[in-house]
Coordinates of C-alpha atoms in Angstrom, one line a residue:
P1 CA 2.9 -8.4 19.3
V2 CA 0.7 -7.2 22.1
N3 CA 1.9 -8.7 25.4
H4 CA 3.5 -5.5 26.4
T5 CA 2.3 -2.6 24.5
I6 CA 4.6 0.4 24.5
E7 CA 3.2 3.8 25.3
H8 CA 4.3 7.1 23.6
P9 CA 3.5 9.9 26.1
A10 CA 6.5 12.0 24.8
G11 CA 4.8 12.2 21.4
G12 CA 8.1 11.7 19.5
Y13 CA 6.1 10.2 16.6
K14 CA 5.0 13.7 15.7
K15 CA 8.4 14.2 14.2
I16 CA 7.9 11.7 11.4
F17 CA 5.1 14.0 10.0
E18 CA 7.4 17.0 9.6
T19 CA 8.9 18.6 6.5
C20 CA 12.5 17.9 5.9
E21 CA 15.1 19.1 3.4
E22 CA 16.4 16.9 0.5
L23 CA 20.1 16.2 0.4
N24 CA 22.6 17.5 -2.1
E25 CA 24.7 14.3 -2.0
P26 CA 24.6 11.0 -0.2
I27 CA 25.8 11.2 3.5
P28 CA 27.8 8.5 5.2
A29 CA 26.1 6.4 8.0
V30 CA 27.7 5.2 11.2
V31 CA 27.5 1.4 11.3
V32 CA 26.9 -0.3 14.6
G33 CA 27.3 -4.1 14.4
V34 CA 28.4 -5.9 11.2
I35 CA 26.6 -5.8 7.9
P36 CA 26.5 -9.2 6.1
E37 CA 29.1 -9.0 3.3
W38 CA 26.6 -10.4 0.8
L39 CA 24.2 -7.5 1.4
S40 CA 25.1 -5.2 -1.4
G41 CA 22.4 -3.0 -3.0
S42 CA 19.9 -0.2 -2.3
L43 CA 16.9 0.1 -0.2
L44 CA 14.5 2.5 -2.0
R45 CA 11.5 4.0 -0.2
L46 CA 8.8 6.6 -0.7
G47 CA 6.8 8.8 1.5
P48 CA 5.7 12.4 2.1
G49 CA 8.5 14.9 2.8
L50 CA 6.9 18.3 2.4
F51 CA 3.9 18.8 4.6
E52 CA 3.0 22.4 3.7
V53 CA 3.7 24.9 0.8
G54 CA 4.4 28.3 2.3
A55 CA 1.5 29.0 4.6
E56 CA -0.8 26.4 3.1
P57 CA -0.8 23.0 4.9
F58 CA -1.5 19.6 3.5
Y59 CA -4.2 17.9 5.6
H60 CA -3.9 14.2 5.0
L61 CA -1.2 11.6 5.5
F62 CA -1.3 10.9 1.8
D63 CA -1.0 14.5 0.6
G64 CA 2.6 15.5 1.5
Q65 CA 4.9 15.8 -1.5
A66 CA 6.8 12.7 -2.6
L67 CA 10.3 12.2 -1.2
M68 CA 12.4 9.3 -2.4
H69 CA 14.9 7.8 0.1
K70 CA 17.9 5.5 -0.6
F71 CA 20.2 3.6 1.7
D72 CA 23.1 2.2 -0.3
L73 CA 24.9 -0.9 1.2
K74 CA 28.3 -1.9 -0.1
N75 CA 31.3 -3.7 1.5
G76 CA 29.9 -3.1 5.0
H77 CA 29.6 0.7 4.4
V78 CA 26.3 2.6 4.1
T79 CA 25.2 5.9 2.7
Y80 CA 21.8 7.7 2.9
Y81 CA 20.4 10.0 0.2
R82 CA 17.0 11.6 -0.5
K83 CA 15.5 13.8 -3.1
F84 CA 12.0 15.1 -3.8
V85 CA 10.4 13.6 -6.9
K86 CA 10.0 16.5 -9.3
T87 CA 6.4 15.8 -10.2
D88 CA 4.1 18.4 -11.7
A89 CA 2.4 18.8 -8.3
Y90 CA 5.8 19.6 -6.7
V91 CA 7.3 21.7 -9.4
R92 CA 4.2 23.9 -9.8
A93 CA 3.8 24.2 -6.0
M94 CA 7.4 25.4 -5.8
T95 CA 6.9 27.8 -8.6
E96 CA 3.6 29.3 -7.5
K97 CA 4.3 29.0 -3.7
R98 CA 0.8 27.5 -3.1
V99 CA -0.9 24.1 -3.4
V100 CA -1.7 24.0 -7.1
I101 CA -2.8 20.4 -7.6
T102 CA -5.6 18.9 -5.4
E103 CA -4.2 16.0 -3.3
F104 CA -6.0 13.2 -1.6
G105 CA -7.3 15.2 1.4
T106 CA -6.3 18.8 0.4
A107 CA -8.1 20.8 -2.2
A108 CA -6.2 23.2 -4.3
Y109 CA -8.0 26.5 -4.6
P110 CA -8.4 28.3 -7.9
D111 CA -5.5 30.5 -9.0
P112 CA -6.1 33.8 -7.2
C113 CA -4.8 35.6 -10.3
K114 CA -7.6 34.3 -12.5
N115 CA -11.1 35.8 -12.8
I116 CA -14.3 33.9 -12.8
F117 CA -14.4 33.4 -16.6
S118 CA -10.9 31.9 -17.0
R119 CA -11.7 29.7 -13.9
F120 CA -14.9 28.5 -15.6
F121 CA -12.9 27.5 -18.7
T122 CA -10.2 25.8 -16.7
Y123 CA -13.0 23.7 -15.2
F124 CA -14.1 22.5 -18.6
K125 CA -10.6 21.2 -19.4
G126 CA -11.4 18.7 -16.7
I127 CA -9.9 17.6 -13.5
E128 CA -6.2 17.9 -13.0
V129 CA -5.3 14.6 -11.3
T130 CA -2.3 14.5 -9.0
D131 CA 0.9 12.8 -10.0
N132 CA 2.3 13.0 -6.4
C133 CA 4.0 9.5 -6.4
L134 CA 4.5 9.1 -2.6
V135 CA 3.4 5.5 -2.1
N136 CA 5.8 3.0 -3.7
V137 CA 8.5 2.3 -6.3
Y138 CA 8.7 -0.8 -8.5
P139 CA 10.5 -2.1 -11.6
V140 CA 9.0 -2.3 -15.0
G141 CA 11.4 -3.9 -17.4
E142 CA 14.8 -2.1 -17.0
D143 CA 13.1 1.0 -15.5
F144 CA 11.9 2.1 -12.1
Y145 CA 8.6 3.9 -11.4
A146 CA 7.5 5.8 -8.4
C147 CA 3.7 5.7 -8.0
T148 CA 0.6 6.7 -6.2
E149 CA -2.9 5.4 -7.2
T150 CA -3.7 7.6 -10.1
N151 CA -3.1 7.2 -13.9
Y152 CA 0.3 8.9 -13.5
I153 CA 3.5 7.0 -12.7
T154 CA 6.9 8.7 -12.6
K155 CA 10.1 7.2 -14.0
V156 CA 13.0 7.7 -11.6
D157 CA 16.7 6.9 -11.6
P158 CA 17.4 4.5 -8.7
D159 CA 21.0 5.6 -8.6
T160 CA 20.8 9.4 -8.7
L161 CA 17.2 9.7 -7.6
E162 CA 16.6 12.0 -10.5
T163 CA 13.1 12.3 -11.9
L164 CA 13.1 11.2 -15.6
K165 CA 9.6 11.4 -17.0
R166 CA 6.0 11.2 -16.1
V167 CA 3.9 8.5 -17.8
D168 CA 0.2 8.7 -18.3
L169 CA -1.2 5.1 -18.2
C170 CA -4.4 6.4 -19.9
D171 CA -2.2 6.7 -23.1
Y172 CA -1.9 2.9 -23.1
L173 CA -4.8 1.4 -21.2
S174 CA -8.4 2.0 -20.4
V175 CA -8.0 2.5 -16.6
N176 CA -8.6 5.6 -14.5
G177 CA -5.7 4.6 -12.3
V178 CA -3.9 1.5 -11.0
T179 CA -2.8 0.5 -7.5
A180 CA 0.6 1.1 -6.0
H181 CA 0.8 -2.7 -5.4
P182 CA 1.5 -4.5 -8.6
H183 CA 2.4 -8.2 -8.7
I184 CA 5.7 -8.9 -10.4
E185 CA 6.6 -12.4 -11.7
S186 CA 10.2 -13.7 -11.9
D187 CA 10.4 -13.0 -15.6
G188 CA 9.5 -9.3 -15.0
T189 CA 5.8 -9.5 -16.1
V190 CA 3.8 -6.9 -14.1
Y191 CA 0.2 -7.3 -13.2
N192 CA -2.0 -4.6 -11.6
I193 CA -5.7 -3.7 -11.1
G194 CA -7.5 -0.4 -11.5
N195 CA -10.9 1.1 -11.7
C196 CA -12.4 1.8 -15.2
F197 CA -15.2 4.2 -15.6
G198 CA -16.4 3.1 -19.0
K199 CA -17.7 5.3 -21.8
N200 CA -21.4 4.4 -21.3
M201 CA -21.0 4.7 -17.6
S202 CA -20.4 1.0 -17.3
L203 CA -18.2 0.3 -14.4
A204 CA -15.6 -2.3 -14.0
Y205 CA -12.2 -3.3 -12.4
N206 CA -9.6 -4.0 -15.0
I207 CA -6.6 -6.3 -14.4
V208 CA -3.8 -5.2 -16.6
K209 CA -0.6 -6.9 -17.7
I210 CA 2.7 -5.3 -18.7
P211 CA 5.0 -7.8 -20.4
P212 CA 8.7 -8.2 -19.7
T213 CA 11.2 -6.1 -21.7
P214 CA 10.8 -7.1 -25.4
K215 CA 13.9 -8.3 -27.4
D216 CA 14.2 -5.0 -29.1
K217 CA 14.5 -3.3 -25.7
S218 CA 11.5 -1.1 -26.4
D219 CA 9.3 0.2 -23.6
P220 CA 7.2 -2.6 -22.2
I221 CA 4.5 -0.1 -21.0
A222 CA 3.6 0.5 -24.7
K223 CA 2.7 -3.2 -25.0
S224 CA 0.5 -3.3 -21.9
K225 CA -3.0 -4.5 -22.1
V226 CA -6.2 -5.2 -20.1
L227 CA -6.4 -8.9 -19.4
V228 CA -9.8 -9.3 -17.8
Q229 CA -12.7 -7.2 -16.5
L230 CA -14.3 -7.8 -13.1
P231 CA -17.8 -6.5 -12.5
S232 CA -18.7 -3.8 -10.0
S233 CA -21.3 -4.5 -7.3
E234 CA -22.8 -1.1 -7.8
R235 CA -23.4 0.9 -11.0
F236 CA -22.0 4.4 -10.3
K237 CA -19.9 3.5 -7.3
P238 CA -16.7 1.5 -7.6
S239 CA -15.0 0.2 -4.5
Y240 CA -11.7 1.6 -3.4
V241 CA -9.0 -0.9 -4.4
H242 CA -5.5 -0.7 -2.9
S243 CA -4.1 -4.2 -3.7
F244 CA -5.1 -7.6 -5.1
G245 CA -4.1 -11.2 -4.7
M246 CA -2.5 -13.5 -7.3
T247 CA -1.8 -17.2 -7.1
E248 CA -0.1 -19.4 -9.8
N249 CA -3.4 -19.6 -11.8
Y250 CA -5.8 -17.0 -10.4
F251 CA -6.4 -13.4 -9.5
V252 CA -8.2 -12.6 -6.3
F253 CA -10.0 -9.3 -6.0
V254 CA -11.8 -8.2 -2.8
E255 CA -14.5 -5.7 -3.3
T256 CA -15.0 -3.8 0.0
P257 CA -17.9 -1.5 1.1
V258 CA -15.7 1.6 0.8
K259 CA -17.1 3.2 -2.3
I260 CA -16.1 6.1 -4.6
N261 CA -19.2 8.2 -5.4
L262 CA -18.5 8.9 -9.1
L263 CA -21.3 11.5 -9.4
K264 CA -19.7 13.5 -6.6
F265 CA -16.3 12.9 -8.1
L266 CA -17.3 14.2 -11.5
T267 CA -19.5 17.1 -10.5
A268 CA -18.5 18.7 -7.2
W269 CA -14.8 18.5 -7.9
S270 CA -13.0 21.6 -9.1
I271 CA -15.9 24.0 -8.6
W272 CA -16.4 23.5 -4.9
G273 CA -12.9 22.9 -3.7
T274 CA -13.6 19.1 -3.2
N275 CA -10.8 16.6 -2.7
Y276 CA -10.6 12.8 -3.2
M277 CA -11.5 12.1 0.4
D278 CA -14.8 13.9 0.0
C279 CA -15.9 11.4 -2.7
F280 CA -15.7 8.3 -0.5
E281 CA -18.8 6.8 1.2
S282 CA -19.6 3.5 2.8
N283 CA -22.2 1.0 1.6
E284 CA -23.6 -0.2 4.9
T285 CA -25.5 -3.2 3.5
M286 CA -23.3 -5.0 0.9
G287 CA -20.7 -6.5 3.2
T288 CA -17.6 -7.6 1.3
W289 CA -17.5 -9.5 -2.0
F290 CA -14.7 -11.7 -3.2
H291 CA -14.1 -12.1 -7.0
L292 CA -11.9 -14.6 -8.8
A293 CA -10.5 -14.7 -12.3
T294 CA -8.3 -17.2 -14.1
K295 CA -4.9 -16.0 -15.3
D296 CA -4.4 -17.9 -18.5
P297 CA -6.8 -17.8 -20.3
A298 CA -8.0 -14.7 -18.3
E299 CA -11.6 -15.2 -17.5
Y300 CA -13.9 -14.1 -14.8
I301 CA -15.3 -16.8 -12.5
E302 CA -19.0 -16.4 -11.7
H303 CA -18.9 -17.6 -8.1
K304 CA -20.6 -15.2 -5.7
F305 CA -18.4 -15.1 -2.5
R306 CA -19.7 -12.9 0.3
T307 CA -18.7 -12.0 3.8
S308 CA -19.1 -9.3 6.4
A309 CA -17.9 -5.7 5.9
F310 CA -14.2 -4.8 6.3
N311 CA -11.6 -2.4 4.9
L312 CA -8.7 -3.9 3.1
F313 CA -5.5 -2.2 2.0
H314 CA -2.9 -5.0 1.9
H315 CA -3.1 -8.6 0.7
I316 CA -0.4 -10.6 2.4
N317 CA -0.3 -13.6 0.1
S318 CA -2.6 -16.1 -1.7
Y319 CA -2.1 -19.6 -2.9
E320 CA -3.9 -22.7 -4.2
D321 CA -4.2 -25.9 -2.2
D322 CA -6.2 -29.0 -3.2
G323 CA -9.0 -27.2 -5.0
F324 CA -9.1 -24.2 -2.6
I325 CA -7.7 -20.7 -2.7
V326 CA -6.2 -19.5 0.5
V327 CA -6.3 -15.7 0.9
D328 CA -4.4 -14.0 3.8
L329 CA -5.4 -10.3 4.4
C330 CA -4.7 -7.4 6.7
T331 CA -8.3 -6.3 7.4
W332 CA -10.0 -3.5 9.4
K333 CA -13.4 -4.5 10.7
G334 CA -16.5 -2.6 9.6
H335 CA -17.5 -0.4 6.7
E336 CA -16.2 3.0 8.0
F337 CA -13.2 4.2 5.9
V338 CA -10.0 3.8 7.9
Y339 CA -8.4 6.8 6.0
N340 CA -10.8 9.0 8.0
Y341 CA -8.4 8.5 10.9
L342 CA -5.3 9.4 9.0
Y343 CA -5.5 13.1 8.9
L344 CA -2.3 14.7 10.0
A345 CA -4.0 16.7 12.7
N346 CA -5.1 13.4 14.3
L347 CA -1.7 11.7 14.0
R348 CA 0.1 14.8 15.5
E349 CA -2.2 14.8 18.6
N350 CA -0.8 14.0 22.0
W351 CA -0.7 10.3 22.9
E352 CA -3.9 10.2 25.0
E353 CA -5.9 11.9 22.1
V354 CA -4.3 9.5 19.5
K355 CA -5.4 6.6 21.6
K356 CA -8.9 8.0 22.1
A357 CA -9.4 8.5 18.3
A358 CA -8.2 4.9 17.6
M359 CA -10.8 3.6 20.1
R360 CA -13.6 4.6 17.7
A361 CA -11.9 3.4 14.5
P362 CA -12.3 0.1 12.8
Q363 CA -10.3 -2.7 14.5
P364 CA -7.4 -4.4 12.7
E365 CA -7.3 -8.1 12.2
V366 CA -5.1 -10.5 10.2
R367 CA -7.5 -13.0 8.5
R368 CA -7.3 -16.1 6.3
Y369 CA -10.2 -16.7 4.0
V370 CA -10.5 -19.9 2.0
L371 CA -12.5 -20.0 -1.3
P372 CA -13.7 -23.3 -2.7
M373 CA -13.3 -23.7 -6.4
D374 CA -15.6 -26.7 -6.8
V375 CA -19.1 -25.5 -5.9
H376 CA -22.3 -27.5 -6.2
K377 CA -25.8 -26.3 -5.6
E378 CA -26.8 -29.4 -3.7
E379 CA -24.2 -28.8 -1.0
Q380 CA -26.3 -26.0 0.4
G381 CA -25.8 -25.3 4.1
K382 CA -22.6 -27.4 4.4
N383 CA -19.1 -26.2 5.0
L384 CA -17.3 -26.6 1.7
I385 CA -13.8 -26.2 3.1
S386 CA -12.0 -29.5 3.8
L387 CA -8.4 -28.3 4.2
P388 CA -7.2 -29.9 7.4
Y389 CA -5.3 -27.0 8.8
T390 CA -7.8 -24.1 8.7
T391 CA -11.0 -23.2 10.6
A392 CA -12.1 -20.9 7.8
T393 CA -15.5 -21.9 6.3
A394 CA -17.5 -21.4 3.2
V395 CA -21.2 -22.2 3.0
M396 CA -23.5 -22.1 0.0
R397 CA -26.8 -20.2 0.8
S398 CA -30.2 -20.7 -0.8
D399 CA -29.7 -17.6 -3.0
G400 CA -26.6 -19.2 -4.6
T401 CA -24.1 -17.0 -2.8
I402 CA -21.3 -18.5 -0.8
W403 CA -20.8 -17.1 2.7
L404 CA -17.2 -17.0 3.9
E405 CA -16.0 -16.9 7.5
P406 CA -12.3 -16.3 8.2
E407 CA -9.8 -17.9 10.4
V408 CA -8.1 -15.2 12.6
L409 CA -4.3 -15.3 12.3
F410 CA -3.6 -12.3 14.5
S411 CA -5.8 -9.9 16.5
G412 CA -4.9 -7.4 19.3
P413 CA -6.9 -4.4 20.4
R414 CA -5.9 -1.4 18.3
Q415 CA -2.7 -3.3 17.5
A416 CA -2.4 -3.8 13.7
F417 CA -0.1 -6.1 11.8
E418 CA 0.2 -4.0 8.7
F419 CA 2.4 -3.2 5.7
P420 CA 2.9 -6.9 5.3
Q421 CA 5.9 -8.4 3.4
I422 CA 6.9 -12.0 2.6
N423 CA 9.8 -13.8 1.0
Y424 CA 8.2 -12.6 -2.3
S425 CA 10.6 -14.0 -4.9
K426 CA 10.3 -17.5 -3.7
F427 CA 6.8 -17.7 -2.0
S428 CA 4.5 -15.2 -3.7
G429 CA 1.4 -17.1 -4.8
K430 CA 2.6 -20.3 -3.0
N431 CA 1.9 -22.1 0.2
Y432 CA 4.1 -20.2 2.8
S433 CA 4.7 -19.9 6.5
Y434 CA 5.9 -16.4 7.4
A435 CA 4.7 -12.8 7.1
Y436 CA 6.6 -9.8 8.3
G437 CA 4.8 -6.6 9.2
L438 CA 4.9 -3.1 10.7
G439 CA 3.1 -3.0 14.0
L440 CA 0.7 -0.1 14.4
N441 CA -0.1 0.9 17.9
H442 CA -3.3 3.1 17.7
F443 CA -2.1 3.9 14.1
I444 CA 1.4 4.8 15.3
P445 CA 4.2 2.5 13.9
D446 CA 6.2 1.3 16.9
R447 CA 7.4 -2.3 16.2
I448 CA 8.4 -4.8 13.6
C449 CA 6.5 -8.1 13.7
K450 CA 6.9 -11.6 12.3
L451 CA 3.9 -13.9 12.1
N452 CA 3.9 -17.7 11.4
V453 CA 0.7 -18.0 9.5
K454 CA 0.6 -21.8 10.2
T455 CA 1.1 -21.8 14.0
K456 CA 0.2 -18.1 14.7
D457 CA 3.5 -17.7 16.6
T458 CA 4.7 -14.1 16.7
W459 CA 8.0 -12.3 17.1
V460 CA 8.6 -8.6 17.8
W461 CA 11.4 -6.1 17.6
Q462 CA 10.6 -2.9 19.5
E463 CA 12.5 -0.1 21.2
P464 CA 11.1 2.8 23.3
D465 CA 10.3 6.0 21.3
S466 CA 11.4 4.4 18.1
Y467 CA 9.3 4.5 14.9
P468 CA 10.1 1.9 12.2
S469 CA 8.8 1.5 8.7
E470 CA 7.6 -1.4 6.6
P471 CA 10.2 -4.2 6.9
I472 CA 11.5 -5.5 3.6
F473 CA 12.7 -9.1 3.4
V474 CA 16.0 -9.8 1.6
Q475 CA 16.9 -13.5 1.3
T476 CA 20.4 -14.8 2.0
P477 CA 22.1 -16.1 -1.2
D478 CA 21.5 -19.8 -1.7
S479 CA 19.1 -19.9 1.2
V480 CA 17.0 -23.0 1.7
E481 CA 14.6 -22.0 4.6
E482 CA 11.8 -19.5 3.8
D483 CA 12.9 -17.1 6.6
D484 CA 16.7 -17.3 5.9
G485 CA 17.4 -13.7 5.3
V486 CA 17.3 -10.2 6.7
L487 CA 14.7 -7.5 7.2
L488 CA 15.5 -3.9 6.3
S489 CA 13.5 -1.1 8.0
I490 CA 14.1 2.7 8.4
V491 CA 13.7 3.6 12.1
V492 CA 13.5 7.1 13.6
N493 CA 14.2 7.8 17.3
P494 CA 13.5 11.6 17.4
G495 CA 14.7 12.0 21.0
A496 CA 18.1 10.5 20.4
D497 CA 21.1 12.7 21.4
Q498 CA 22.7 12.1 18.0
R499 CA 21.9 10.3 14.7
P500 CA 18.1 10.0 15.2
G501 CA 17.5 8.1 11.9
Y502 CA 18.9 4.7 11.0
L503 CA 18.6 1.7 8.7
L504 CA 17.9 -1.3 10.9
I505 CA 19.0 -4.8 9.8
L506 CA 17.3 -7.7 11.6
N507 CA 17.7 -11.5 11.3
A508 CA 14.4 -12.6 9.7
R509 CA 14.7 -15.9 11.7
D510 CA 14.1 -14.4 15.2
L511 CA 14.0 -10.6 14.7
T512 CA 17.3 -10.1 16.5
E513 CA 19.4 -7.1 15.5
I514 CA 22.4 -7.7 13.1
A515 CA 23.4 -4.1 12.5
R516 CA 22.2 -0.5 12.2
A517 CA 23.5 2.4 10.1
E518 CA 22.8 5.7 11.7
V519 CA 22.5 9.1 10.1
E520 CA 22.4 12.7 11.5
V521 CA 19.0 13.5 10.1
I522 CA 15.4 12.7 11.0
I523 CA 13.6 10.7 8.3
P524 CA 9.9 11.3 7.8
V525 CA 7.4 8.4 7.4
T526 CA 7.7 6.2 4.4
F527 CA 5.0 3.8 3.1
H528 CA 6.5 1.3 0.7
G529 CA 9.6 0.5 -1.2
M530 CA 11.9 -2.2 -2.5
Y531 CA 15.4 -3.6 -2.3
K532 CA 17.4 -3.4 -5.5
P533 CA 20.4 -5.8 -5.4

């Protein structure tokens, strides 16, 4: 994806970080090309859609208020619809015409109508955590939930995009929040991971399980439970966790040096106008730790896997092979937090400035790590990996830790293969060949990529001044080949004379265009989503 990097001197990308209106009803799209007749369903996606409240701006990419998007495909026709999720954060902001709930990188200031005493008592009620579910949407049983990374998830109607109810996971589980990247098995079982700040200040990461819909059709969330606890490398400082890996029999958790300073989080907060970003810091000495746990029975495995420092947001896939666990990741090298570079002011800069900032940021790299399951003390100093197809290594050191070195699957200067997707329903947790991703060029999304993880071959779809989103794979009915299907992505070409936003449908084989469905509106950035048949 790097042979001919496109430049963006016109700065059209700034338009995907601008507020838009929701729609009163679905609008028809103009279809160019022919949509496969079997493709019948909805692409659902989430991202920020309101970037300021009155005169008060949101500062970070992850602060804008959650907007849910839907492209409906049926009989070759397409409509587009979008609605703001009516979260507490959104409704209260609309009512009070100010930022009421502190977001990831924007502090809400105390109500100007309150005096110092009522402010003091509000503080003792504790932190009001945001429910701004702008990151992803996923199915739980028969229901659909929009989510961010806190303890709140929001039940939405995938047809009308109505907001149904807010669910506080703390009512059911001892977690402070869970990721926006659950793993979902074919029977509907949902697994996720979250931080848990224990009662006696003990700190752990909890893997949770939500069962499929019970026979009596009751809410599966009420039956959710913590399966296993993974230890933290540092007592008062959990690592930031964004996703995790799962194979047929194991969970894989990567503990990075990006830490949440709990003491800061619990003290500074609502008195000093602190936000979430202020509570992150980097541990410059720990590197990165890999943890494993078995799924059934769920037990932590005491192997101490270690490697050098990186940021990790997205696991691509993991699988078991011949006594080894293969873990493919989208990494960013170093311990500095990548989110420091995702303030809206940075992303809205002119192209030369955007490039300059990315020069100083951690460098992206797709990596494969291989973890040996069978570890013996006497094999100190030897490479423990005997899979014929990888150059990744694992070496037992004298202190009993196992040092991992990766195989690089893709690397290009400031060119990230990110927001990875696979043929999830057939190949999640299994030996696979293909990953699809959004190419970030100095953090600006400007291409769709395909990577053969076995041969390292790459394919690219890219057009000038066009800004795509995470590509979602939909398999052809009765497909045999892993890449027999289509990719769905929302693309924005802000400079187009007409219909600047469109749903792009690519052949997953070779990334050639099958069709596009164009609409008369600009569509702001979206992060994650799903295809609902």
